[in-house]
Amino acid sequence: MAYTIEEEQELNELKNWWKENYKSLIATILVTFAAVFGWNYWQSYQTNKIQQTSALYAQAIYAEQDKTTQVEQFVKEHSKTAYAVLALLDSAKQAVENQQFAQAESLLQKALKQSEDEILSAVSALRLAAVQFQQQNFEAALNTLEQVKGASWEGKKYLLTGDIFLAKGDKDNAKGNYEKALPLVADLEKQWLQVRLNNL
């Protein structure tokens, strides 16, 4: 098949372009393939890691024997993860149920240090302040409440702050915090809070 002069020129240009660019084109394809493969591998690795951590978390939480040691080991091995904080919160809850408030306080302080998430930090701080309040360590509880951040936690924060001031005998500060909490809490808490306000 004969080519016209224009077709031969186009063919030569294509050959020249290929000679000049084939290395970079192949390199681009290889890099793209490596990036896609690497990304898929990383995603798979992360998913497997999360599944393994979740299984270890369940094992530590639901251990029937030597649970404290298992939780401590789990927290040590998975430091600064949400799972570590959740394990500490669960252990602290059990300590409170057993009226071991000093142990609960220690666990909640660890949870607060471990947490890098605003929600988990707020939950840890609120529970820690409640335990400190239970132990009548009022100043420590008030200081802990200062670490509670986020608008969604303000109702609970003001409510507990009011309880602490009331326990201290400071009715004015208790009333001020209850009034701040009133529009922010759930309906059931509102009724209870209004009764408290009426009795101040």
JSON list of C-alpha atoms in Angstrom, two decimals:
[
{"chain": "A", "resi": 1, "resn": "MET", "atom": "CA", "xyz": [0.00, 0.00, 0.00]},
{"chain": "A", "resi": 2, "resn": "ALA", "atom": "CA", "xyz": [1.47, 3.31, -1.06]},
{"chain": "A", "resi": 3, "resn": "TYR", "atom": "CA", "xyz": [1.45, 6.29, 1.28]},
{"chain": "A", "resi": 4, "resn": "THR", "atom": "CA", "xyz": [0.98, 9.85, 0.19]},
{"chain": "A", "resi": 5, "resn": "ILE", "atom": "CA", "xyz": [3.65, 12.40, 1.07]},
{"chain": "A", "resi": 6, "resn": "GLU", "atom": "CA", "xyz": [1.44, 13.82, 3.84]},
{"chain": "A", "resi": 7, "resn": "GLU", "atom": "CA", "xyz": [0.82, 10.37, 5.31]},
{"chain": "A", "resi": 8, "resn": "GLU", "atom": "CA", "xyz": [4.54, 9.59, 5.23]},
{"chain": "A", "resi": 9, "resn": "GLN", "atom": "CA", "xyz": [5.28, 12.88, 6.99]},
{"chain": "A", "resi": 10, "resn": "GLU", "atom": "CA", "xyz": [2.70, 12.10, 9.67]},
{"chain": "A", "resi": 11, "resn": "LEU", "atom": "CA", "xyz": [4.14, 8.59, 10.06]},
{"chain": "A", "resi": 12, "resn": "ASN", "atom": "CA", "xyz": [7.66, 9.99, 10.38]},
{"chain": "A", "resi": 13, "resn": "GLU", "atom": "CA", "xyz": [6.49, 12.57, 12.91]},
{"chain": "A", "resi": 14, "resn": "LEU", "atom": "CA", "xyz": [4.80, 9.81, 14.89]},
{"chain": "A", "resi": 15, "resn": "LYS", "atom": "CA", "xyz": [7.98, 7.69, 14.80]},
{"chain": "A", "resi": 16, "resn": "ASN", "atom": "CA", "xyz": [10.08, 10.66, 15.90]},
{"chain": "A", "resi": 17, "resn": "TRP", "atom": "CA", "xyz": [7.65, 11.51, 18.69]},
{"chain": "A", "resi": 18, "resn": "TRP", "atom": "CA", "xyz": [7.73, 7.89, 19.86]},
{"chain": "A", "resi": 19, "resn": "LYS", "atom": "CA", "xyz": [11.57, 7.86, 19.87]},
{"chain": "A", "resi": 20, "resn": "GLU", "atom": "CA", "xyz": [11.63, 11.03, 21.93]},
{"chain": "A", "resi": 21, "resn": "ASN", "atom": "CA", "xyz": [8.83, 10.17, 24.34]},
{"chain": "A", "resi": 22, "resn": "TYR", "atom": "CA", "xyz": [8.53, 6.40, 24.70]},
{"chain": "A", "resi": 23, "resn": "LYS", "atom": "CA", "xyz": [10.73, 6.26, 27.84]},
{"chain": "A", "resi": 24, "resn": "SER", "atom": "CA", "xyz": [8.77, 8.93, 29.70]},
{"chain": "A", "resi": 25, "resn": "LEU", "atom": "CA", "xyz": [5.47, 7.41, 28.53]},
{"chain": "A", "resi": 26, "resn": "ILE", "atom": "CA", "xyz": [6.43, 3.96, 29.81]},
{"chain": "A", "resi": 27, "resn": "ALA", "atom": "CA", "xyz": [7.73, 5.50, 33.04]},
{"chain": "A", "resi": 28, "resn": "THR", "atom": "CA", "xyz": [4.41, 7.35, 33.50]},
{"chain": "A", "resi": 29, "resn": "ILE", "atom": "CA", "xyz": [2.44, 4.13, 33.00]},
{"chain": "A", "resi": 30, "resn": "LEU", "atom": "CA", "xyz": [4.66, 2.27, 35.46]},
{"chain": "A", "resi": 31, "resn": "VAL", "atom": "CA", "xyz": [4.41, 5.05, 38.06]},
{"chain": "A", "resi": 32, "resn": "THR", "atom": "CA", "xyz": [0.63, 5.17, 37.67]},
{"chain": "A", "resi": 33, "resn": "PHE", "atom": "CA", "xyz": [0.38, 1.41, 38.04]},
{"chain": "A", "resi": 34, "resn": "ALA", "atom": "CA", "xyz": [2.65, 1.48, 41.10]},
{"chain": "A", "resi": 35, "resn": "ALA", "atom": "CA", "xyz": [0.59, 4.29, 42.66]},
{"chain": "A", "resi": 36, "resn": "VAL", "atom": "CA", "xyz": [-2.70, 2.46, 42.12]},
{"chain": "A", "resi": 37, "resn": "PHE", "atom": "CA", "xyz": [-1.23, -0.80, 43.41]},
{"chain": "A", "resi": 38, "resn": "GLY", "atom": "CA", "xyz": [0.35, 1.00, 46.39]},
{"chain": "A", "resi": 39, "resn": "TRP", "atom": "CA", "xyz": [-2.90, 2.77, 47.25]},
{"chain": "A", "resi": 40, "resn": "ASN", "atom": "CA", "xyz": [-4.89, -0.48, 47.09]},
{"chain": "A", "resi": 41, "resn": "TYR", "atom": "CA", "xyz": [-2.27, -2.22, 49.22]},
{"chain": "A", "resi": 42, "resn": "TRP", "atom": "CA", "xyz": [-2.36, 0.61, 51.79]},
{"chain": "A", "resi": 43, "resn": "GLN", "atom": "CA", "xyz": [-6.16, 0.53, 51.96]},
{"chain": "A", "resi": 44, "resn": "SER", "atom": "CA", "xyz": [-6.12, -3.24, 52.41]},
{"chain": "A", "resi": 45, "resn": "TYR", "atom": "CA", "xyz": [-3.42, -2.96, 55.09]},
{"chain": "A", "resi": 46, "resn": "GLN", "atom": "CA", "xyz": [-5.38, -0.30, 56.98]},
{"chain": "A", "resi": 47, "resn": "THR", "atom": "CA", "xyz": [-8.60, -2.34, 56.82]},
{"chain": "A", "resi": 48, "resn": "ASN", "atom": "CA", "xyz": [-6.82, -5.44, 58.12]},
{"chain": "A", "resi": 49, "resn": "LYS", "atom": "CA", "xyz": [-5.15, -3.44, 60.88]},
{"chain": "A", "resi": 50, "resn": "ILE", "atom": "CA", "xyz": [-8.51, -1.99, 62.01]},
{"chain": "A", "resi": 51, "resn": "GLN", "atom": "CA", "xyz": [-10.09, -5.45, 62.00]},
{"chain": "A", "resi": 52, "resn": "GLN", "atom": "CA", "xyz": [-7.23, -6.90, 64.04]},
{"chain": "A", "resi": 53, "resn": "THR", "atom": "CA", "xyz": [-7.34, -4.02, 66.52]},
{"chain": "A", "resi": 54, "resn": "SER", "atom": "CA", "xyz": [-11.10, -4.40, 66.84]},
{"chain": "A", "resi": 55, "resn": "ALA", "atom": "CA", "xyz": [-10.74, -8.11, 67.58]},
{"chain": "A", "resi": 56, "resn": "LEU", "atom": "CA", "xyz": [-8.03, -7.44, 70.19]},
{"chain": "A", "resi": 57, "resn": "TYR", "atom": "CA", "xyz": [-10.19, -4.71, 71.72]},
{"chain": "A", "resi": 58, "resn": "ALA", "atom": "CA", "xyz": [-13.12, -7.13, 72.09]},
{"chain": "A", "resi": 59, "resn": "GLN", "atom": "CA", "xyz": [-10.78, -9.75, 73.56]},
{"chain": "A", "resi": 60, "resn": "ALA", "atom": "CA", "xyz": [-9.47, -7.29, 76.17]},
{"chain": "A", "resi": 61, "resn": "ILE", "atom": "CA", "xyz": [-12.89, -5.88, 77.07]},
{"chain": "A", "resi": 62, "resn": "TYR", "atom": "CA", "xyz": [-14.68, -9.20, 77.39]},
{"chain": "A", "resi": 63, "resn": "ALA", "atom": "CA", "xyz": [-11.85, -11.07, 79.10]},
{"chain": "A", "resi": 64, "resn": "GLU", "atom": "CA", "xyz": [-13.14, -13.08, 82.05]},
{"chain": "A", "resi": 65, "resn": "GLN", "atom": "CA", "xyz": [-9.79, -13.44, 83.79]},
{"chain": "A", "resi": 66, "resn": "ASP", "atom": "CA", "xyz": [-7.09, -10.84, 84.44]},
{"chain": "A", "resi": 67, "resn": "LYS", "atom": "CA", "xyz": [-9.05, -8.19, 82.54]},
{"chain": "A", "resi": 68, "resn": "THR", "atom": "CA", "xyz": [-7.11, -5.27, 84.04]},
{"chain": "A", "resi": 69, "resn": "THR", "atom": "CA", "xyz": [-3.79, -6.63, 82.76]},
{"chain": "A", "resi": 70, "resn": "GLN", "atom": "CA", "xyz": [-5.23, -7.31, 79.31]},
{"chain": "A", "resi": 71, "resn": "VAL", "atom": "CA", "xyz": [-6.67, -3.79, 79.06]},
{"chain": "A", "resi": 72, "resn": "GLU", "atom": "CA", "xyz": [-3.36, -2.25, 80.20]},
{"chain": "A", "resi": 73, "resn": "GLN", "atom": "CA", "xyz": [-1.46, -4.30, 77.62]},
{"chain": "A", "resi": 74, "resn": "PHE", "atom": "CA", "xyz": [-3.96, -3.40, 74.90]},
{"chain": "A", "resi": 75, "resn": "VAL", "atom": "CA", "xyz": [-3.70, 0.33, 75.70]},
{"chain": "A", "resi": 76, "resn": "LYS", "atom": "CA", "xyz": [0.09, 0.12, 75.68]},
{"chain": "A", "resi": 77, "resn": "GLU", "atom": "CA", "xyz": [0.16, -1.61, 72.30]},
{"chain": "A", "resi": 78, "resn": "HIS", "atom": "CA", "xyz": [-2.49, 0.66, 70.72]},
{"chain": "A", "resi": 79, "resn": "SER", "atom": "CA", "xyz": [-1.55, 3.96, 72.31]},
{"chain": "A", "resi": 80, "resn": "LYS", "atom": "CA", "xyz": [-3.30, 7.12, 71.08]},
{"chain": "A", "resi": 81, "resn": "THR", "atom": "CA", "xyz": [-6.04, 5.22, 69.25]},
{"chain": "A", "resi": 82, "resn": "ALA", "atom": "CA", "xyz": [-9.79, 5.48, 69.78]},
{"chain": "A", "resi": 83, "resn": "TYR", "atom": "CA", "xyz": [-9.79, 1.80, 70.78]},
{"chain": "A", "resi": 84, "resn": "ALA", "atom": "CA", "xyz": [-7.36, 2.51, 73.64]},
{"chain": "A", "resi": 85, "resn": "VAL", "atom": "CA", "xyz": [-9.61, 5.30, 74.93]},
{"chain": "A", "resi": 86, "resn": "LEU", "atom": "CA", "xyz": [-12.73, 3.13, 74.64]},
{"chain": "A", "resi": 87, "resn": "ALA", "atom": "CA", "xyz": [-11.04, 0.30, 76.55]},
{"chain": "A", "resi": 88, "resn": "LEU", "atom": "CA", "xyz": [-10.12, 2.71, 79.35]},
{"chain": "A", "resi": 89, "resn": "LEU", "atom": "CA", "xyz": [-13.63, 4.18, 79.44]},
{"chain": "A", "resi": 90, "resn": "ASP", "atom": "CA", "xyz": [-15.14, 0.70, 79.70]},
{"chain": "A", "resi": 91, "resn": "SER", "atom": "CA", "xyz": [-12.76, -0.26, 82.52]},
{"chain": "A", "resi": 92, "resn": "ALA", "atom": "CA", "xyz": [-13.52, 3.00, 84.34]},
{"chain": "A", "resi": 93, "resn": "LYS", "atom": "CA", "xyz": [-17.25, 2.33, 84.04]},
{"chain": "A", "resi": 94, "resn": "GLN", "atom": "CA", "xyz": [-16.82, -1.06, 85.68]},
{"chain": "A", "resi": 95, "resn": "ALA", "atom": "CA", "xyz": [-14.67, 0.48, 88.42]},
{"chain": "A", "resi": 96, "resn": "VAL", "atom": "CA", "xyz": [-17.45, 3.00, 89.15]},
{"chain": "A", "resi": 97, "resn": "GLU", "atom": "CA", "xyz": [-20.03, 0.20, 89.25]},
{"chain": "A", "resi": 98, "resn": "ASN", "atom": "CA", "xyz": [-17.81, -1.52, 91.85]},
{"chain": "A", "resi": 99, "resn": "GLN", "atom": "CA", "xyz": [-17.46, 1.82, 93.69]},
{"chain": "A", "resi": 100, "resn": "GLN", "atom": "CA", "xyz": [-13.70, 1.84, 93.08]},
{"chain": "A", "resi": 101, "resn": "PHE", "atom": "CA", "xyz": [-13.62, 5.57, 92.43]},
{"chain": "A", "resi": 102, "resn": "ALA", "atom": "CA", "xyz": [-9.86, 6.08, 92.81]},
{"chain": "A", "resi": 103, "resn": "GLN", "atom": "CA", "xyz": [-9.22, 3.41, 90.18]},
{"chain": "A", "resi": 104, "resn": "ALA", "atom": "CA", "xyz": [-11.88, 4.91, 87.91]},
{"chain": "A", "resi": 105, "resn": "GLU", "atom": "CA", "xyz": [-10.26, 8.34, 88.27]},
{"chain": "A", "resi": 106, "resn": "SER", "atom": "CA", "xyz": [-6.86, 6.94, 87.29]},
{"chain": "A", "resi": 107, "resn": "LEU", "atom": "CA", "xyz": [-8.31, 5.15, 84.24]},
{"chain": "A", "resi": 108, "resn": "LEU", "atom": "CA", "xyz": [-10.19, 8.25, 83.11]},
{"chain": "A", "resi": 109, "resn": "GLN", "atom": "CA", "xyz": [-7.10, 10.41, 83.45]},
{"chain": "A", "resi": 110, "resn": "LYS", "atom": "CA", "xyz": [-5.29, 7.95, 81.18]},
{"chain": "A", "resi": 111, "resn": "ALA", "atom": "CA", "xyz": [-8.21, 8.03, 78.74]},
{"chain": "A", "resi": 112, "resn": "LEU", "atom": "CA", "xyz": [-8.04, 11.81, 78.61]},
{"chain": "A", "resi": 113, "resn": "LYS", "atom": "CA", "xyz": [-4.29, 11.70, 77.91]},
{"chain": "A", "resi": 114, "resn": "GLN", "atom": "CA", "xyz": [-4.72, 9.00, 75.25]},
{"chain": "A", "resi": 115, "resn": "SER", "atom": "CA", "xyz": [-7.51, 10.75, 73.38]},
{"chain": "A", "resi": 116, "resn": "GLU", "atom": "CA", "xyz": [-6.78, 12.72, 70.22]},
{"chain": "A", "resi": 117, "resn": "ASP", "atom": "CA", "xyz": [-10.46, 12.99, 69.33]},
{"chain": "A", "resi": 118, "resn": "GLU", "atom": "CA", "xyz": [-12.61, 15.90, 70.55]},
{"chain": "A", "resi": 119, "resn": "ILE", "atom": "CA", "xyz": [-15.66, 13.74, 71.27]},
{"chain": "A", "resi": 120, "resn": "LEU", "atom": "CA", "xyz": [-13.75, 11.07, 73.20]},
{"chain": "A", "resi": 121, "resn": "SER", "atom": "CA", "xyz": [-11.85, 13.80, 75.07]},
{"chain": "A", "resi": 122, "resn": "ALA", "atom": "CA", "xyz": [-15.13, 15.46, 76.09]},
{"chain": "A", "resi": 123, "resn": "VAL", "atom": "CA", "xyz": [-16.66, 12.15, 77.25]},
{"chain": "A", "resi": 124, "resn": "SER", "atom": "CA", "xyz": [-13.48, 11.28, 79.18]},
{"chain": "A", "resi": 125, "resn": "ALA", "atom": "CA", "xyz": [-13.35, 14.70, 80.85]},
{"chain": "A", "resi": 126, "resn": "LEU", "atom": "CA", "xyz": [-17.05, 14.68, 81.79]},
{"chain": "A", "resi": 127, "resn": "ARG", "atom": "CA", "xyz": [-16.78, 11.22, 83.32]},
{"chain": "A", "resi": 128, "resn": "LEU", "atom": "CA", "xyz": [-13.56, 12.12, 85.12]},
{"chain": "A", "resi": 129, "resn": "ALA", "atom": "CA", "xyz": [-15.16, 15.27, 86.56]},
{"chain": "A", "resi": 130, "resn": "ALA", "atom": "CA", "xyz": [-18.17, 13.21, 87.70]},
{"chain": "A", "resi": 131, "resn": "VAL", "atom": "CA", "xyz": [-15.89, 10.74, 89.50]},
{"chain": "A", "resi": 132, "resn": "GLN", "atom": "CA", "xyz": [-13.92, 13.56, 91.11]},
{"chain": "A", "resi": 133, "resn": "PHE", "atom": "CA", "xyz": [-17.22, 15.13, 92.20]},
{"chain": "A", "resi": 134, "resn": "GLN", "atom": "CA", "xyz": [-18.28, 11.77, 93.67]},
{"chain": "A", "resi": 135, "resn": "GLN", "atom": "CA", "xyz": [-15.06, 11.83, 95.72]},
{"chain": "A", "resi": 136, "resn": "GLN", "atom": "CA", "xyz": [-15.84, 15.42, 96.77]},
{"chain": "A", "resi": 137, "resn": "ASN", "atom": "CA", "xyz": [-12.71, 16.65, 95.03]},
{"chain": "A", "resi": 138, "resn": "PHE", "atom": "CA", "xyz": [-14.59, 19.71, 93.81]},
{"chain": "A", "resi": 139, "resn": "GLU", "atom": "CA", "xyz": [-11.70, 21.89, 92.60]},
{"chain": "A", "resi": 140, "resn": "ALA", "atom": "CA", "xyz": [-10.20, 19.06, 90.56]},
{"chain": "A", "resi": 141, "resn": "ALA", "atom": "CA", "xyz": [-13.64, 18.39, 89.03]},
{"chain": "A", "resi": 142, "resn": "LEU", "atom": "CA", "xyz": [-14.06, 22.05, 88.06]},
{"chain": "A", "resi": 143, "resn": "ASN", "atom": "CA", "xyz": [-10.58, 22.09, 86.50]},
{"chain": "A", "resi": 144, "resn": "THR", "atom": "CA", "xyz": [-11.35, 18.91, 84.56]},
{"chain": "A", "resi": 145, "resn": "LEU", "atom": "CA", "xyz": [-14.57, 20.42, 83.21]},
{"chain": "A", "resi": 146, "resn": "GLU", "atom": "CA", "xyz": [-12.53, 23.21, 81.63]},
{"chain": "A", "resi": 147, "resn": "GLN", "atom": "CA", "xyz": [-11.16, 20.56, 79.24]},
{"chain": "A", "resi": 148, "resn": "VAL", "atom": "CA", "xyz": [-14.64, 19.77, 77.88]},
{"chain": "A", "resi": 149, "resn": "LYS", "atom": "CA", "xyz": [-14.84, 21.37, 74.42]},
{"chain": "A", "resi": 150, "resn": "GLY", "atom": "CA", "xyz": [-17.67, 21.48, 71.90]},
{"chain": "A", "resi": 151, "resn": "ALA", "atom": "CA", "xyz": [-21.12, 23.07, 71.92]},
{"chain": "A", "resi": 152, "resn": "SER", "atom": "CA", "xyz": [-22.91, 19.71, 72.10]},
{"chain": "A", "resi": 153, "resn": "TRP", "atom": "CA", "xyz": [-21.42, 19.05, 75.55]},
{"chain": "A", "resi": 154, "resn": "GLU", "atom": "CA", "xyz": [-22.17, 22.43, 77.13]},
{"chain": "A", "resi": 155, "resn": "GLY", "atom": "CA", "xyz": [-25.49, 21.35, 78.69]},
{"chain": "A", "resi": 156, "resn": "LYS", "atom": "CA", "xyz": [-23.90, 18.46, 80.57]},
{"chain": "A", "resi": 157, "resn": "LYS", "atom": "CA", "xyz": [-20.92, 20.63, 81.47]},
{"chain": "A", "resi": 158, "resn": "TYR", "atom": "CA", "xyz": [-23.06, 23.39, 82.99]},
{"chain": "A", "resi": 159, "resn": "LEU", "atom": "CA", "xyz": [-25.27, 20.86, 84.76]},
{"chain": "A", "resi": 160, "resn": "LEU", "atom": "CA", "xyz": [-22.35, 19.14, 86.47]},
{"chain": "A", "resi": 161, "resn": "THR", "atom": "CA", "xyz": [-20.72, 22.49, 87.23]},
{"chain": "A", "resi": 162, "resn": "GLY", "atom": "CA", "xyz": [-23.98, 23.56, 88.91]},
{"chain": "A", "resi": 163, "resn": "ASP", "atom": "CA", "xyz": [-24.03, 20.36, 90.97]},
{"chain": "A", "resi": 164, "resn": "ILE", "atom": "CA", "xyz": [-20.45, 20.95, 92.09]},
{"chain": "A", "resi": 165, "resn": "PHE", "atom": "CA", "xyz": [-21.13, 24.55, 93.17]},
{"chain": "A", "resi": 166, "resn": "LEU", "atom": "CA", "xyz": [-24.30, 23.44, 94.96]},
{"chain": "A", "resi": 167, "resn": "ALA", "atom": "CA", "xyz": [-22.33, 20.79, 96.85]},
{"chain": "A", "resi": 168, "resn": "LYS", "atom": "CA", "xyz": [-19.81, 23.50, 97.79]},
{"chain": "A", "resi": 169, "resn": "GLY", "atom": "CA", "xyz": [-22.66, 25.62, 99.16]},
{"chain": "A", "resi": 170, "resn": "ASP", "atom": "CA", "xyz": [-22.33, 28.28, 96.45]},
{"chain": "A", "resi": 171, "resn": "LYS", "atom": "CA", "xyz": [-25.99, 28.66, 95.45]},
{"chain": "A", "resi": 172, "resn": "ASP", "atom": "CA", "xyz": [-25.46, 31.71, 93.22]},
{"chain": "A", "resi": 173, "resn": "ASN", "atom": "CA", "xyz": [-22.93, 29.96, 90.97]},
{"chain": "A", "resi": 174, "resn": "ALA", "atom": "CA", "xyz": [-25.02, 26.79, 91.05]},
{"chain": "A", "resi": 175, "resn": "LYS", "atom": "CA", "xyz": [-28.09, 28.74, 89.89]},
{"chain": "A", "resi": 176, "resn": "GLY", "atom": "CA", "xyz": [-26.15, 30.53, 87.15]},
{"chain": "A", "resi": 177, "resn": "ASN", "atom": "CA", "xyz": [-24.86, 27.25, 85.71]},
{"chain": "A", "resi": 178, "resn": "TYR", "atom": "CA", "xyz": [-28.25, 25.54, 85.98]},
{"chain": "A", "resi": 179, "resn": "GLU", "atom": "CA", "xyz": [-29.81, 28.44, 84.07]},
{"chain": "A", "resi": 180, "resn": "LYS", "atom": "CA", "xyz": [-27.16, 28.11, 81.35]},
{"chain": "A", "resi": 181, "resn": "ALA", "atom": "CA", "xyz": [-27.80, 24.36, 81.17]},
{"chain": "A", "resi": 182, "resn": "LEU", "atom": "CA", "xyz": [-31.61, 24.63, 81.03]},
{"chain": "A", "resi": 183, "resn": "PRO", "atom": "CA", "xyz": [-32.02, 25.39, 77.29]},
{"chain": "A", "resi": 184, "resn": "LEU", "atom": "CA", "xyz": [-29.29, 22.91, 76.35]},
{"chain": "A", "resi": 185, "resn": "VAL", "atom": "CA", "xyz": [-30.35, 19.68, 78.07]},
{"chain": "A", "resi": 186, "resn": "ALA", "atom": "CA", "xyz": [-32.89, 17.01, 77.13]},
{"chain": "A", "resi": 187, "resn": "ASP", "atom": "CA", "xyz": [-36.55, 17.32, 78.19]},
{"chain": "A", "resi": 188, "resn": "LEU", "atom": "CA", "xyz": [-36.28, 14.85, 81.07]},
{"chain": "A", "resi": 189, "resn": "GLU", "atom": "CA", "xyz": [-33.24, 16.70, 82.48]},
{"chain": "A", "resi": 190, "resn": "LYS", "atom": "CA", "xyz": [-35.10, 20.02, 81.99]},
{"chain": "A", "resi": 191, "resn": "GLN", "atom": "CA", "xyz": [-37.87, 18.95, 84.38]},
{"chain": "A", "resi": 192, "resn": "TRP", "atom": "CA", "xyz": [-35.41, 17.81, 87.02]},
{"chain": "A", "resi": 193, "resn": "LEU", "atom": "CA", "xyz": [-33.33, 20.95, 86.53]},
{"chain": "A", "resi": 194, "resn": "GLN", "atom": "CA", "xyz": [-36.34, 23.24, 86.89]},
{"chain": "A", "resi": 195, "resn": "VAL", "atom": "CA", "xyz": [-37.18, 21.58, 90.21]},
{"chain": "A", "resi": 196, "resn": "ARG", "atom": "CA", "xyz": [-33.62, 22.20, 91.38]},
{"chain": "A", "resi": 197, "resn": "LEU", "atom": "CA", "xyz": [-33.82, 25.84, 90.30]},
{"chain": "A", "resi": 198, "resn": "ASN", "atom": "CA", "xyz": [-37.14, 26.32, 92.08]},
{"chain": "A", "resi": 199, "resn": "ASN", "atom": "CA", "xyz": [-35.61, 24.98, 95.31]},
{"chain": "A", "resi": 200, "resn": "LEU", "atom": "CA", "xyz": [-32.61, 27.32, 95.24]}
]
